[in-house]
Short mmCIF file of C-alpha atoms in Angstrom, two decimals:
data_model
loop_
_atom_site.label_atom_id
_atom_site.label_comp_id
_atom_site.label_asym_id
_atom_site.label_seq_id
_atom_site.Cartn_x
_atom_site.Cartn_y
_atom_site.Cartn_z
CA MET E 190 39.88 -62.85 -94.63
CA LYS E 191 40.88 -59.26 -93.99
CA GLY E 192 44.32 -58.12 -94.95
CA THR E 193 45.48 -61.48 -96.30
CA SER E 194 45.02 -62.78 -99.83
CA TRP E 195 43.33 -66.16 -100.24
CA SER E 196 46.44 -67.83 -101.59
CA SER E 197 48.51 -66.50 -98.66
CA LYS E 198 45.91 -67.99 -96.38
CA VAL E 199 46.28 -71.32 -98.16
CA LEU E 200 50.02 -71.29 -97.69
CA LYS E 201 49.91 -70.30 -94.02
CA VAL E 202 47.10 -72.58 -92.95
CA ALA E 203 48.31 -75.58 -94.87
CA SER E 204 51.82 -75.23 -93.51
CA ARG E 205 50.54 -75.89 -89.99
CA ALA E 206 47.94 -78.49 -90.96
CA THR E 207 48.92 -82.02 -90.01
CA GLY E 208 49.86 -84.25 -92.94
CA LEU E 209 49.53 -81.56 -95.62
CA ASN E 210 52.42 -79.77 -97.30
CA PRO E 211 50.61 -78.32 -100.28
CA PHE E 212 52.81 -75.88 -102.11
CA GLY E 213 56.22 -77.14 -101.19
CA PHE E 214 55.42 -79.91 -103.70
CA GLU E 215 57.34 -82.61 -101.87
CA ASP E 216 55.58 -85.98 -101.63
CA PHE E 217 51.78 -85.87 -101.42
CA GLU E 218 49.15 -88.25 -100.17
CA THR E 219 46.45 -87.61 -102.72
CA GLY E 220 42.78 -88.43 -102.82
CA MET E 221 39.73 -86.89 -104.40
CA PRO E 222 36.20 -87.18 -102.97
CA GLY E 223 34.91 -90.73 -103.05
CA ASP E 224 38.37 -92.30 -102.82
CA SER E 225 38.82 -94.80 -100.02
CA GLY E 226 41.81 -94.64 -97.74
CA ASP E 227 43.22 -97.76 -99.43
CA ASP E 228 43.17 -96.00 -102.79
CA LYS E 229 45.36 -93.12 -101.64
CA HIS E 230 48.82 -93.02 -103.11
CA ILE E 231 51.98 -91.01 -102.95
CA ALA E 232 52.58 -88.83 -105.99
CA ARG E 233 55.77 -86.91 -106.74
CA ILE E 234 55.59 -83.75 -108.82
CA PRO E 235 58.72 -83.12 -110.91
CA GLU E 236 60.84 -80.05 -110.20
CA GLU E 237 59.96 -78.24 -113.45
CA VAL E 238 56.22 -78.64 -112.80
CA ARG E 239 56.60 -77.51 -109.20
CA LYS E 240 58.47 -74.35 -110.20
CA GLU E 241 55.96 -73.48 -112.92
CA ILE E 242 52.94 -73.91 -110.63
CA GLU E 243 54.56 -71.96 -107.81
CA ARG E 244 55.42 -69.13 -110.20
CA ARG E 245 51.84 -68.91 -111.45
CA PHE E 246 50.55 -69.16 -107.89
CA ARG E 247 52.70 -66.18 -106.85
CA GLU E 248 51.43 -64.15 -109.82
CA LEU E 249 47.85 -64.85 -108.74
CA GLU E 250 48.67 -64.00 -105.12
CA GLU E 251 50.11 -60.61 -106.08
CA LYS E 252 47.02 -59.78 -108.16
CA GLU E 253 44.72 -60.88 -105.32
CA ALA E 254 46.57 -58.77 -102.76
CA ILE E 255 46.11 -55.60 -104.81
CA ALA E 256 42.43 -56.34 -105.53
CA GLU E 257 41.63 -57.24 -101.92
CA LYS E 258 43.34 -54.11 -100.56
CA ARG E 259 41.19 -51.93 -102.80
CA GLY E 260 38.08 -53.92 -102.00
CA TYR E 261 38.50 -53.75 -98.24
CA GLU E 262 39.27 -50.03 -98.37
CA ARG E 263 36.00 -49.49 -100.25
CA GLY E 264 34.21 -51.77 -97.80
CA PHE E 265 35.38 -49.83 -94.76
CA ARG E 266 34.47 -46.53 -96.38
CA GLN E 267 30.98 -47.76 -97.20
CA GLY E 268 30.40 -48.83 -93.62
CA GLU E 269 29.41 -51.83 -91.57
CA LYS E 270 26.50 -52.91 -93.78
CA ASP E 271 28.69 -53.39 -96.82
CA GLY E 272 31.25 -55.09 -94.61
CA ARG E 273 28.68 -57.74 -93.69
CA GLU E 274 27.81 -58.17 -97.37
CA ILE E 275 31.47 -58.79 -98.15
CA GLY E 276 31.48 -61.46 -95.45
CA LYS E 277 28.38 -63.17 -96.87
CA GLN E 278 30.04 -63.33 -100.28
CA SER E 279 33.29 -64.86 -98.97
CA MET E 280 32.65 -68.30 -100.48
CA GLU E 281 31.82 -66.79 -103.86
CA ILE E 282 35.10 -64.85 -103.69
CA LEU E 283 37.01 -68.01 -102.79
CA THR E 284 35.43 -69.87 -105.70
CA ARG E 285 36.29 -67.07 -108.12
CA GLN E 286 39.89 -66.91 -106.93
CA LEU E 287 40.24 -70.67 -107.19
CA SER E 288 38.91 -70.45 -110.75
CA GLU E 289 41.66 -67.95 -111.57
CA LEU E 290 44.24 -70.26 -110.05
CA ILE E 291 42.97 -73.16 -112.16
CA GLU E 292 43.08 -70.96 -115.26
CA ASN E 293 46.72 -70.15 -114.49
CA ILE E 294 47.60 -73.81 -113.94
CA SER E 295 45.78 -74.75 -117.14
CA ALA E 296 48.19 -72.49 -119.03
CA ILE E 297 51.12 -74.74 -118.08
CA PRO E 298 52.48 -76.46 -121.22
CA LEU E 299 49.87 -78.96 -122.36
CA GLU E 300 52.01 -82.09 -122.17
CA ILE E 301 52.97 -81.31 -118.55
CA SER E 302 49.49 -80.34 -117.34
CA LYS E 303 47.96 -83.47 -118.88
CA GLN E 304 50.56 -85.78 -117.41
CA TYR E 305 50.12 -84.50 -113.85
CA ALA E 306 46.54 -83.20 -113.97
CA GLU E 307 45.13 -85.69 -111.45
CA THR E 308 47.93 -85.04 -108.96
CA ILE E 309 47.53 -81.28 -109.30
CA LYS E 310 43.75 -81.54 -108.82
CA ALA E 311 44.17 -83.71 -105.74
CA VAL E 312 46.68 -81.30 -104.21
CA ILE E 313 44.46 -78.26 -104.80
CA TYR E 314 41.33 -80.02 -103.53
CA GLY E 315 43.07 -81.31 -100.42
CA THR E 316 44.51 -77.88 -99.67
CA VAL E 317 41.22 -76.03 -100.05
CA LYS E 318 39.41 -78.62 -97.92
CA LYS E 319 42.00 -78.27 -95.16
CA VAL E 320 41.75 -74.48 -95.31
CA LEU E 321 37.96 -74.68 -94.93
CA GLN E 322 38.28 -77.09 -92.01
CA VAL E 323 40.73 -74.81 -90.20
CA GLU E 324 38.73 -71.67 -90.99
CA VAL E 325 35.46 -72.99 -89.58
CA GLU E 326 37.23 -74.05 -86.39
CA GLU E 327 38.76 -70.61 -85.93
CA ASP E 328 35.90 -68.37 -87.11
CA ASN E 329 32.54 -68.83 -85.38
CA GLU E 330 30.98 -66.27 -87.70
CA ILE E 331 31.02 -68.66 -90.65
CA ILE E 332 27.99 -70.64 -89.41
CA ARG E 333 26.08 -67.39 -88.86
CA LYS E 334 26.83 -66.33 -92.43
CA SER E 335 25.69 -69.72 -93.73
CA LEU E 336 22.43 -69.34 -91.80
CA GLU E 337 21.92 -65.86 -93.28
CA VAL E 338 22.39 -67.19 -96.80
CA ALA E 339 19.93 -70.03 -96.17
CA PHE E 340 17.30 -67.76 -94.62
CA ASP E 341 17.59 -65.40 -97.59
CA ALA E 342 16.71 -68.34 -99.88
CA LEU E 343 13.83 -69.54 -97.69
CA ASN E 344 10.34 -69.10 -99.09
CA GLU E 345 7.33 -68.30 -96.92
CA THR E 346 6.76 -71.35 -94.76
CA HIS E 347 5.26 -72.43 -91.43
CA LYS E 348 7.74 -75.09 -90.41
CA VAL E 349 11.46 -75.47 -91.09
CA THR E 350 13.99 -77.96 -89.78
CA ILE E 351 17.56 -76.66 -89.61
CA LYS E 352 20.39 -79.18 -89.39
CA LEU E 353 23.94 -78.24 -88.46
CA ASN E 354 27.11 -79.72 -87.02
CA PRO E 355 26.85 -80.62 -83.29
CA LYS E 356 29.66 -78.19 -82.40
CA ASP E 357 27.86 -75.34 -84.15
CA TYR E 358 24.62 -76.46 -82.49
CA GLU E 359 26.27 -76.10 -79.05
CA LEU E 360 27.78 -72.76 -80.05
CA LEU E 361 24.44 -71.26 -81.10
CA GLU E 362 22.12 -73.01 -78.65
CA THR E 363 22.66 -70.72 -75.67
CA ASN E 364 21.93 -67.31 -77.16
CA ILE E 365 21.19 -67.50 -80.89
CA PHE E 366 18.30 -69.92 -81.39
CA ASP E 367 15.80 -67.83 -79.42
CA SER E 368 16.87 -64.58 -81.07
CA ILE E 369 16.49 -66.13 -84.54
CA GLN E 370 13.06 -67.48 -83.68
CA GLY E 371 12.09 -64.09 -82.28
CA GLY E 372 12.98 -62.39 -85.55
CA LEU E 373 10.68 -64.62 -87.60
CA SER E 374 6.97 -64.48 -88.22
CA GLU E 375 4.83 -65.94 -85.44
CA ASN E 376 3.59 -68.56 -87.91
CA VAL E 377 7.09 -69.91 -88.53
CA LYS E 378 8.27 -72.74 -86.31
CA VAL E 379 11.98 -73.62 -86.39
CA THR E 380 13.28 -77.00 -85.25
CA TRP E 381 17.05 -77.23 -84.72
CA LYS E 382 18.80 -80.59 -85.10
CA PRO E 383 22.49 -81.47 -84.62
CA ASP E 384 23.81 -83.61 -87.47
CA PRO E 385 27.36 -85.04 -87.26
CA GLY E 386 27.24 -85.69 -91.01
CA ILE E 387 27.41 -81.94 -91.71
CA MET E 388 30.80 -80.23 -91.71
CA ARG E 389 31.22 -77.29 -89.32
CA GLY E 390 30.30 -73.91 -90.76
CA GLY E 391 27.38 -75.12 -92.87
CA CYS E 392 23.70 -75.96 -92.50
CA VAL E 393 20.72 -77.56 -94.24
CA PHE E 394 17.15 -76.19 -94.26
CA GLU E 395 14.27 -78.59 -94.86
CA THR E 396 10.61 -77.67 -95.34
CA ASP E 397 7.66 -79.36 -97.02
CA THR E 398 8.61 -77.72 -100.31
CA GLN E 399 12.28 -76.77 -100.05
CA PHE E 400 15.70 -78.26 -99.43
CA ILE E 401 18.37 -75.59 -98.99
CA ASP E 402 21.96 -76.79 -98.89
CA ALA E 403 24.28 -74.19 -97.36
CA THR E 404 26.97 -76.67 -96.30
CA MET E 405 30.71 -76.59 -96.72
CA GLU E 406 30.30 -79.86 -98.61
CA SER E 407 28.27 -78.05 -101.28
CA ARG E 408 31.06 -75.48 -101.60
CA LEU E 409 33.56 -78.29 -102.04
CA ARG E 410 31.37 -79.76 -104.79
CA GLN E 411 31.56 -76.39 -106.56
CA ILE E 412 35.33 -76.59 -106.30
CA GLU E 413 35.28 -80.11 -107.75
CA LYS E 414 33.48 -78.74 -110.80
CA LEU E 415 36.10 -76.03 -111.20
CA LEU E 416 38.85 -78.63 -110.96
CA GLU E 417 37.32 -80.55 -113.85
CA LYS E 418 38.62 -77.74 -116.09
CA ILE E 419 42.22 -78.78 -115.49
#
């Protein structure tokens, strides 16, 4: 996300995402993974909590902006190879920044954070999920990066089945599948399968001995674990 801090991206993307108004802290339709639509409810965050969270969010954003500016400057100086590495690590960076945000929110006075913890977690989770959904629709490179990560984790094998979202399957089918196969050992046979159960931007590798999960869903599960700290 060149030139824009992660939290700025959250604010901009979420502001144009239908049904989500994440950091204005008006009324929210909340729901964590596993909740049914019937279980969703409207939660109102009091003014003092809203102001405190927004203040801490701005502090984090300012720190991110300085760090990212330095990081990207170094990346450009070090050349295209390092630039690709920065791209491959984007989800790790997002997770780290989210962890810092959670640490900031956790510092809110204890009685307030406890009282509204579930609402705060639902708001953060819903915002991050919406950001991911918008990002994978706008950036076709995300699926390529996910494939790179999965291939890096792949052990020597003779047959691998790769599952990905049907839209990503169509995107890569015309000119990428053959080039990927051509870059592998002659003994390796790749079978590509569209799977509507996989969110855009991610993929699953299956072999006789390995199951590699490089999906957006697995990233969201990492975020769930971070949210448990609130």
